[in-house]
DNA sequence: CCTACCGATCGGTAGG
DNA sequence: CCTACCGATCGGTAGG
């Protein structure tokens, strides 16, 4: 046990602990939380199940950390995307792009985040659900703003927001880096589709260099 | 055991068997297949777990039947929607409407269908996966046809199809009959959004009476 | 439809 | 990091 770091209360991501969480991430995403046993996780690391408890305190703790961290990260990247401009059309494009890019890059995490809510015990399930509401509210609010400004046209900002979010979630189900479509292709085209959903009629000037990594 | 019906090989949906499957449907949708025990299903019917085996042969069999039937039903309703007209724009609208309506009406079934693929054992998992590919191919093919005809405009029929399908799946996650939006509202607006995704610029004449039940 | 029971597996602990 | 082991629960069967 390294003495260097202050004992930040079970907050030493001890490299080996990261391995365990990494293996769990893959298995939870593939087979589901209840479909994965601690023995499965251990086997992936060529260990016996009891050894895992040197690095994590419980199976449920792994799930909780993944879900809470993932929602916080999503909120962060989308908030920062929106903060980057004050043009509402561009804000929605960038928010949608950030959303879908995160779902392409962190497939396992978001799959768990979307599928395993019932497997997350209280009180954390409530906390995560609250973060999720906050997240979708950002998109709804953005679209409502665009409608008020007259740059968006949609009967229901709520349905449009849900549509945009759900499309992005779908990417986590089929995207693979070796597929025919690159991450940037997908991200950009989903940005287009998001704008189409709210009635932005293309032909908008391609503002900024949005090809970035 | 009723003697009336020919022994159609485990095909007597004996009323009580329907109850069991109904209870399982609700629980699998809420907690997931692995998160639901036979004891849970029995308790919902005020029975003991072993009694269930008079009506179903195994837990896995319930899952298999739900998933196979659901995919076949989806294929059927969308095929029939497409067969109803030969105008490609209208075909896509009606296919999208049928898709989303099914997802609103059969929330539990489609949630299981989308979430529990890994819990379905072979060979049925392969069969269901094949049906799913067939299903999405219908949408992709429809959009490709529209692009060739010049009535749709999209860079990637595949992404557009995935977007449309995924939006509809999302409905099964939040729709409730007592919500502010009626099933018909949602269905019609998703039809609009589907057409927007493929670049149909509104203002299309409202062909046929699409308010039907 | 039940009770009684099966072997297997679960998450987790003890103790080194 | 391991072996040995815990009580609880799993899906399912026997037998009535």
XYZ file of C-alpha atoms (C1' of nucleotides) in Angstrom:
458
model
C 0.000 0.000 0.000
C 1.666 3.230 -1.152
C 2.239 5.644 1.675
C 2.843 8.658 -0.545
C -0.728 9.693 -1.166
C -2.889 11.039 1.581
C -5.637 8.598 2.440
C -8.375 10.380 0.526
C -11.027 8.026 1.816
C -11.122 5.058 -0.519
C -10.007 7.403 -3.267
C -6.765 5.845 -4.369
C -7.348 4.596 -7.938
C -4.544 2.154 -7.366
C -3.840 1.132 -10.950
C -4.992 -2.346 -10.050
C -8.302 -0.897 -9.011
C -8.503 0.678 -12.445
C -7.935 -2.719 -14.023
C -10.810 -4.160 -12.070
C -13.155 -1.352 -13.030
C -12.048 -1.612 -16.631
C -12.794 -5.321 -16.771
C -16.127 -4.765 -15.045
C -16.988 -2.019 -17.523
C -16.561 -4.361 -20.448
C -18.514 -7.173 -18.865
C -21.345 -5.049 -17.494
C -21.748 -3.491 -20.940
C -21.757 -6.875 -22.660
C -23.827 -9.007 -20.318
C -25.456 -6.548 -17.966
C -24.817 -5.994 -14.274
C -26.876 -8.930 -13.041
C -25.506 -11.091 -15.828
C -21.947 -10.550 -14.647
C -20.508 -12.166 -11.533
C -17.514 -11.084 -9.539
C -15.987 -14.373 -10.600
C -16.379 -13.336 -14.249
C -14.602 -10.059 -13.594
C -11.826 -11.815 -11.719
C -11.422 -14.374 -14.494
C -10.919 -11.593 -17.026
C -7.929 -10.517 -14.945
C -6.803 -14.081 -14.235
C -7.645 -13.741 -10.588
C -9.980 -15.381 -8.079
C -13.080 -13.523 -7.062
C -12.090 -12.737 -3.469
C -8.981 -10.916 -4.678
C -11.137 -8.207 -6.201
C -12.113 -7.026 -2.742
C -8.641 -5.689 -2.213
C -9.414 -3.100 -4.883
C -13.122 -2.451 -4.757
C -15.428 -2.688 -1.792
C -18.446 -4.147 -3.565
C -19.878 -4.983 -6.955
C -22.506 -2.311 -6.519
C -19.815 0.294 -5.870
C -18.344 -0.295 -9.319
C -21.723 0.268 -10.920
C -22.384 3.372 -8.890
C -19.060 4.966 -9.805
C -19.521 4.283 -13.508
C -22.994 5.709 -13.607
C -22.372 8.812 -11.540
C -19.118 9.644 -13.301
C -20.626 9.130 -16.726
C -23.541 11.458 -16.113
C -21.256 14.110 -14.679
C -18.952 13.850 -17.662
C -21.823 14.139 -20.103
C -23.126 17.223 -18.350
C -19.655 18.708 -18.427
C -18.928 18.189 -22.113
C -22.317 19.434 -23.240
C -22.242 22.467 -20.951
C -18.866 23.387 -22.294
C -20.069 22.881 -25.878
C -22.931 25.281 -25.269
C -20.717 27.811 -23.529
C -18.507 28.018 -26.608
C -20.852 30.261 -28.569
C -24.008 32.248 -28.114
C -25.585 31.475 -31.436
C -28.447 29.160 -30.604
C -28.251 27.158 -33.813
C -24.582 26.552 -33.294
C -25.115 25.781 -29.638
C -27.526 22.998 -30.519
C -25.240 21.634 -33.172
C -22.313 21.548 -30.824
C -24.331 20.138 -27.969
C -25.607 17.354 -30.213
C -22.108 16.748 -31.499
C -20.665 16.561 -27.990
C -23.454 14.199 -26.993
C -22.935 11.842 -29.887
C -19.158 11.988 -29.714
C -19.247 10.992 -26.082
C -21.522 8.095 -26.963
C -19.141 6.921 -29.673
C -16.073 7.175 -27.453
C -17.530 5.758 -24.287
C -19.829 3.061 -25.543
C -19.504 0.834 -22.527
C -20.121 3.562 -19.989
C -23.200 4.972 -21.664
C -24.670 1.567 -22.332
C -24.427 0.818 -18.656
C -25.746 4.275 -17.880
C -28.818 3.690 -20.005
C -29.489 0.031 -19.255
C -28.625 -0.483 -15.639
C -30.626 2.199 -13.898
C -32.864 -0.422 -12.256
C -29.793 -2.299 -11.053
C -28.470 0.773 -9.276
C -29.543 0.818 -5.649
C -30.814 3.825 -3.788
C -29.980 6.497 -2.987
C -27.715 6.644 -6.018
C -30.405 5.700 -8.470
C -32.293 8.818 -7.482
C -29.188 10.945 -7.850
C -28.423 9.606 -11.303
C -32.015 10.026 -12.419
C -31.833 13.642 -11.325
C -28.665 14.196 -13.344
C -30.338 12.635 -16.352
C -33.284 14.986 -16.066
C -30.908 17.899 -15.797
C -29.132 16.694 -18.911
C -32.224 16.450 -21.058
C -33.498 19.765 -19.700
C -30.430 21.425 -21.216
C -31.446 20.243 -24.657
C -35.101 21.065 -24.193
C -34.207 24.541 -22.948
C -31.916 25.151 -25.868
C -34.597 24.192 -28.340
C -37.216 26.305 -26.588
C -34.845 29.244 -26.796
C -34.377 28.670 -30.511
C -38.118 28.517 -31.049
C -38.608 31.813 -29.213
C -35.886 33.406 -31.309
C -37.549 32.070 -34.415
C -34.516 30.087 -35.572
C -36.078 26.696 -34.778
C -39.441 25.402 -35.877
C -40.931 22.463 -34.020
C -44.272 21.639 -32.498
C -42.711 20.083 -29.458
C -39.268 21.022 -28.159
C -39.582 18.085 -25.778
C -40.050 15.494 -28.494
C -37.320 17.049 -30.594
C -34.919 16.976 -27.659
C -35.766 13.376 -26.846
C -35.286 12.489 -30.485
C -31.861 14.092 -30.636
C -30.731 12.491 -27.390
C -32.047 9.095 -28.350
C -30.370 9.161 -31.750
C -27.058 9.759 -30.036
C -27.610 6.934 -27.590
C -28.159 4.662 -30.558
C -24.629 5.306 -31.736
C -23.315 3.548 -28.644
C -25.102 0.422 -29.802
C -23.483 0.007 -33.180
C -20.471 2.271 -33.523
C -17.071 0.701 -33.954
C -13.836 2.502 -34.822
C -13.155 0.077 -37.657
C -16.520 0.582 -39.299
C -16.932 2.369 -42.631
C -17.980 5.619 -40.934
C -15.395 7.526 -38.940
C -16.247 9.092 -35.628
C -16.077 12.533 -37.228
C -18.380 11.513 -40.071
C -20.951 10.281 -37.641
C -20.646 13.233 -35.315
C -21.042 15.738 -38.105
C -23.972 14.015 -39.717
C -25.757 13.684 -36.414
C -25.237 17.403 -35.957
C -26.984 17.909 -39.279
C -29.800 15.588 -38.319
C -30.281 17.354 -34.995
C -30.724 20.668 -36.785
C -33.075 19.135 -39.297
C -35.195 17.809 -36.478
C -35.782 21.329 -35.216
C -36.494 22.650 -38.659
C -33.242 24.385 -39.496
C -33.183 24.342 -43.288
C -29.614 23.427 -44.057
C -27.701 25.989 -46.109
C -26.565 27.551 -42.849
C -23.037 28.776 -43.299
C -20.546 26.192 -42.049
C -19.372 28.260 -39.131
C -16.124 27.472 -37.411
C -13.926 24.489 -38.171
C -15.978 21.590 -36.937
C -13.804 18.821 -38.268
C -11.625 18.839 -35.195
C -10.759 15.635 -33.428
C -55.226 -30.547 -19.198
C -57.942 -29.657 -21.730
C -58.515 -32.419 -24.233
C -60.366 -30.247 -26.749
C -57.391 -28.730 -28.511
C -55.040 -30.824 -30.543
C -51.695 -31.113 -28.776
C -49.949 -28.479 -30.871
C -46.670 -29.138 -29.146
C -46.572 -26.959 -26.041
C -48.865 -24.517 -27.801
C -51.771 -24.238 -25.439
C -51.777 -20.649 -24.112
C -53.782 -21.902 -21.177
C -54.991 -18.595 -19.765
C -52.937 -19.270 -16.687
C -49.890 -19.502 -18.881
C -50.800 -16.079 -20.218
C -50.922 -14.724 -16.683
C -47.458 -16.022 -16.016
C -46.073 -14.516 -19.197
C -47.828 -11.248 -18.466
C -46.330 -11.008 -15.003
C -42.913 -11.933 -16.367
C -43.242 -9.279 -19.065
C -43.750 -6.557 -16.498
C -40.921 -7.708 -14.272
C -38.412 -8.382 -17.045
C -39.122 -4.893 -18.412
C -38.713 -3.269 -15.004
C -35.759 -5.131 -13.536
C -34.267 -7.018 -16.437
C -34.203 -10.747 -17.091
C -31.321 -11.549 -14.748
C -32.734 -9.174 -12.164
C -35.984 -11.120 -12.017
C -36.313 -14.507 -10.335
C -38.980 -17.116 -10.882
C -39.911 -16.479 -7.270
C -40.577 -12.810 -8.119
C -42.848 -13.786 -10.980
C -44.677 -16.272 -8.793
C -45.109 -13.703 -6.022
C -46.755 -11.284 -8.457
C -49.380 -13.976 -9.004
C -49.492 -14.986 -5.347
C -47.956 -18.345 -6.105
C -44.842 -20.281 -5.166
C -42.100 -20.547 -7.726
C -42.440 -24.263 -8.503
C -46.070 -23.760 -9.526
C -44.962 -21.733 -12.536
C -43.547 -24.862 -14.121
C -47.039 -26.141 -14.703
C -47.461 -23.324 -17.231
C -44.055 -22.590 -18.663
C -41.195 -24.949 -19.141
C -38.372 -22.583 -18.230
C -37.561 -18.967 -17.493
C -35.565 -18.769 -20.705
C -38.554 -19.957 -22.696
C -40.583 -16.931 -21.587
C -37.831 -14.606 -22.756
C -37.474 -16.394 -26.046
C -41.175 -16.222 -26.837
C -41.390 -12.517 -26.022
C -38.415 -11.605 -28.147
C -39.257 -13.712 -31.171
C -42.931 -12.713 -31.181
C -42.103 -9.041 -30.765
C -39.721 -8.950 -33.691
C -42.178 -10.810 -35.894
C -44.956 -8.416 -34.944
C -42.810 -5.390 -35.681
C -41.882 -6.758 -39.074
C -45.523 -7.430 -39.783
C -46.906 -4.007 -38.873
C -44.197 -2.129 -40.744
C -44.435 -4.327 -43.816
C -48.141 -3.767 -43.910
C -47.675 0.001 -43.448
C -45.339 0.090 -46.427
C -47.638 -2.058 -48.516
C -50.450 0.437 -48.080
C -49.144 2.928 -50.619
C -46.498 3.215 -53.285
C -45.546 6.798 -52.629
C -42.124 6.594 -51.035
C -42.557 9.637 -48.824
C -45.809 8.299 -47.490
C -44.320 4.851 -47.092
C -41.607 6.195 -44.839
C -44.047 8.259 -42.837
C -46.291 5.298 -42.296
C -43.455 2.938 -41.530
C -42.106 5.373 -38.942
C -45.572 5.826 -37.507
C -46.144 2.092 -37.252
C -42.756 1.692 -35.613
C -43.336 4.357 -33.014
C -46.925 3.341 -32.363
C -45.832 -0.191 -31.664
C -43.217 1.123 -29.269
C -45.798 3.207 -27.432
C -48.286 0.356 -27.182
C -45.902 -2.421 -26.317
C -43.383 -0.722 -24.093
C -42.553 -3.774 -22.056
C -42.049 -6.072 -25.011
C -39.786 -3.720 -26.931
C -37.765 -2.804 -23.875
C -37.060 -6.449 -23.347
C -36.408 -6.856 -27.054
C -33.815 -4.108 -26.998
C -32.197 -4.755 -23.637
C -32.111 -8.472 -23.187
C -30.438 -9.666 -26.338
C -27.376 -10.826 -24.378
C -29.618 -12.721 -21.972
C -31.177 -14.691 -24.814
C -29.396 -17.976 -25.341
C -28.450 -19.463 -28.657
C -29.678 -20.373 -31.137
C -32.517 -17.928 -30.581
C -30.270 -14.946 -30.072
C -28.966 -15.456 -33.581
C -32.473 -15.751 -34.960
C -33.634 -12.571 -33.267
C -30.554 -10.685 -34.381
C -31.303 -11.723 -37.924
C -34.868 -10.453 -37.652
C -33.574 -7.174 -36.299
C -31.238 -6.737 -39.231
C -34.097 -7.490 -41.575
C -36.175 -4.874 -39.812
C -33.644 -2.083 -40.085
C -32.878 -3.064 -43.682
C -36.493 -2.248 -44.541
C -36.007 1.309 -43.380
C -32.613 1.696 -45.003
C -33.976 0.331 -48.271
C -36.922 2.690 -48.183
C -34.678 5.687 -47.660
C -32.297 4.584 -50.402
C -35.244 4.299 -52.739
C -36.359 7.821 -51.854
C -32.881 9.187 -52.469
C -32.770 7.555 -55.902
C -36.152 9.002 -56.707
C -34.963 12.396 -55.583
C -37.632 12.808 -52.911
C -35.219 12.324 -50.001
C -31.981 14.130 -49.374
C -29.500 12.599 -46.966
C -25.809 11.827 -46.968
C -26.291 8.506 -45.319
C -29.499 6.494 -45.590
C -28.033 4.189 -42.955
C -27.594 6.893 -40.338
C -30.986 8.362 -41.124
C -32.621 4.954 -40.729
C -30.825 4.288 -37.474
C -31.872 7.715 -36.257
C -35.516 7.123 -37.067
C -35.537 3.680 -35.489
C -33.728 4.838 -32.406
C -36.072 7.788 -31.869
C -38.986 5.399 -31.870
C -37.302 3.088 -29.403
C -36.903 6.051 -27.104
C -40.662 6.416 -26.892
C -40.858 3.073 -25.119
C -38.697 4.551 -22.369
C -40.884 7.477 -21.388
C -44.328 7.176 -22.935
C -47.290 6.809 -20.647
C -50.954 6.942 -21.656
C -51.679 9.501 -18.943
C -48.930 11.873 -20.050
C -49.666 15.250 -21.663
C -49.023 13.898 -25.157
C -51.474 11.407 -26.593
C -50.304 8.395 -28.533
C -51.597 9.971 -31.739
C -49.793 13.253 -31.056
C -46.539 11.429 -30.564
C -46.992 9.165 -33.525
C -47.791 12.007 -35.865
C -44.947 14.207 -34.703
C -42.476 11.376 -34.995
C -43.715 10.876 -38.517
C -42.867 14.525 -39.181
C -39.463 14.166 -37.590
C -38.696 11.072 -39.623
C -39.396 12.966 -42.833
C -37.348 15.924 -41.673
C -34.432 13.620 -41.025
C -34.403 12.583 -44.666
C -34.760 16.126 -45.880
C -38.424 16.245 -46.814
C -39.248 19.919 -46.504
C -42.583 19.874 -44.802
C -45.400 21.509 -46.767
C -46.076 18.129 -48.304
C -49.805 17.782 -48.780
C -51.345 15.924 -45.858
C -52.269 12.863 -47.857
C -54.848 10.448 -46.563
C -56.423 10.655 -43.113
C -53.590 9.851 -40.787
C -55.364 10.580 -37.552
C -56.737 7.061 -37.356
C -56.701 5.104 -34.133
C -51.239 -26.057 -6.761
C -48.080 -27.238 -2.721
C -43.786 -28.748 0.342
C -39.442 -30.543 0.323
C -35.453 -30.644 -1.749
C -31.510 -30.718 -5.429
C -26.838 -28.982 -6.987
C -24.954 -24.743 -8.475
C -23.788 -20.236 -7.948
C -24.120 -15.785 -5.877
C -21.593 -11.646 -3.230
C -18.721 -11.338 0.294
C -15.595 -12.464 4.693
C -11.858 -14.673 7.501
C -7.457 -15.332 7.944
C -3.232 -15.759 6.410
C -2.964 -12.540 -3.769
C -4.813 -17.183 -2.194
C -7.895 -21.156 -0.009
C -11.624 -22.151 2.683
C -15.843 -21.045 3.788
C -20.374 -18.336 4.944
C -25.552 -17.828 4.361
C -28.605 -16.711 0.745
C -30.611 -17.399 -3.435
C -30.848 -19.271 -7.985
C -33.608 -22.345 -11.635
C -35.650 -26.426 -11.581
C -37.430 -31.432 -10.108
C -39.865 -35.049 -7.331
C -43.799 -36.483 -5.757
C -48.008 -35.950 -4.329
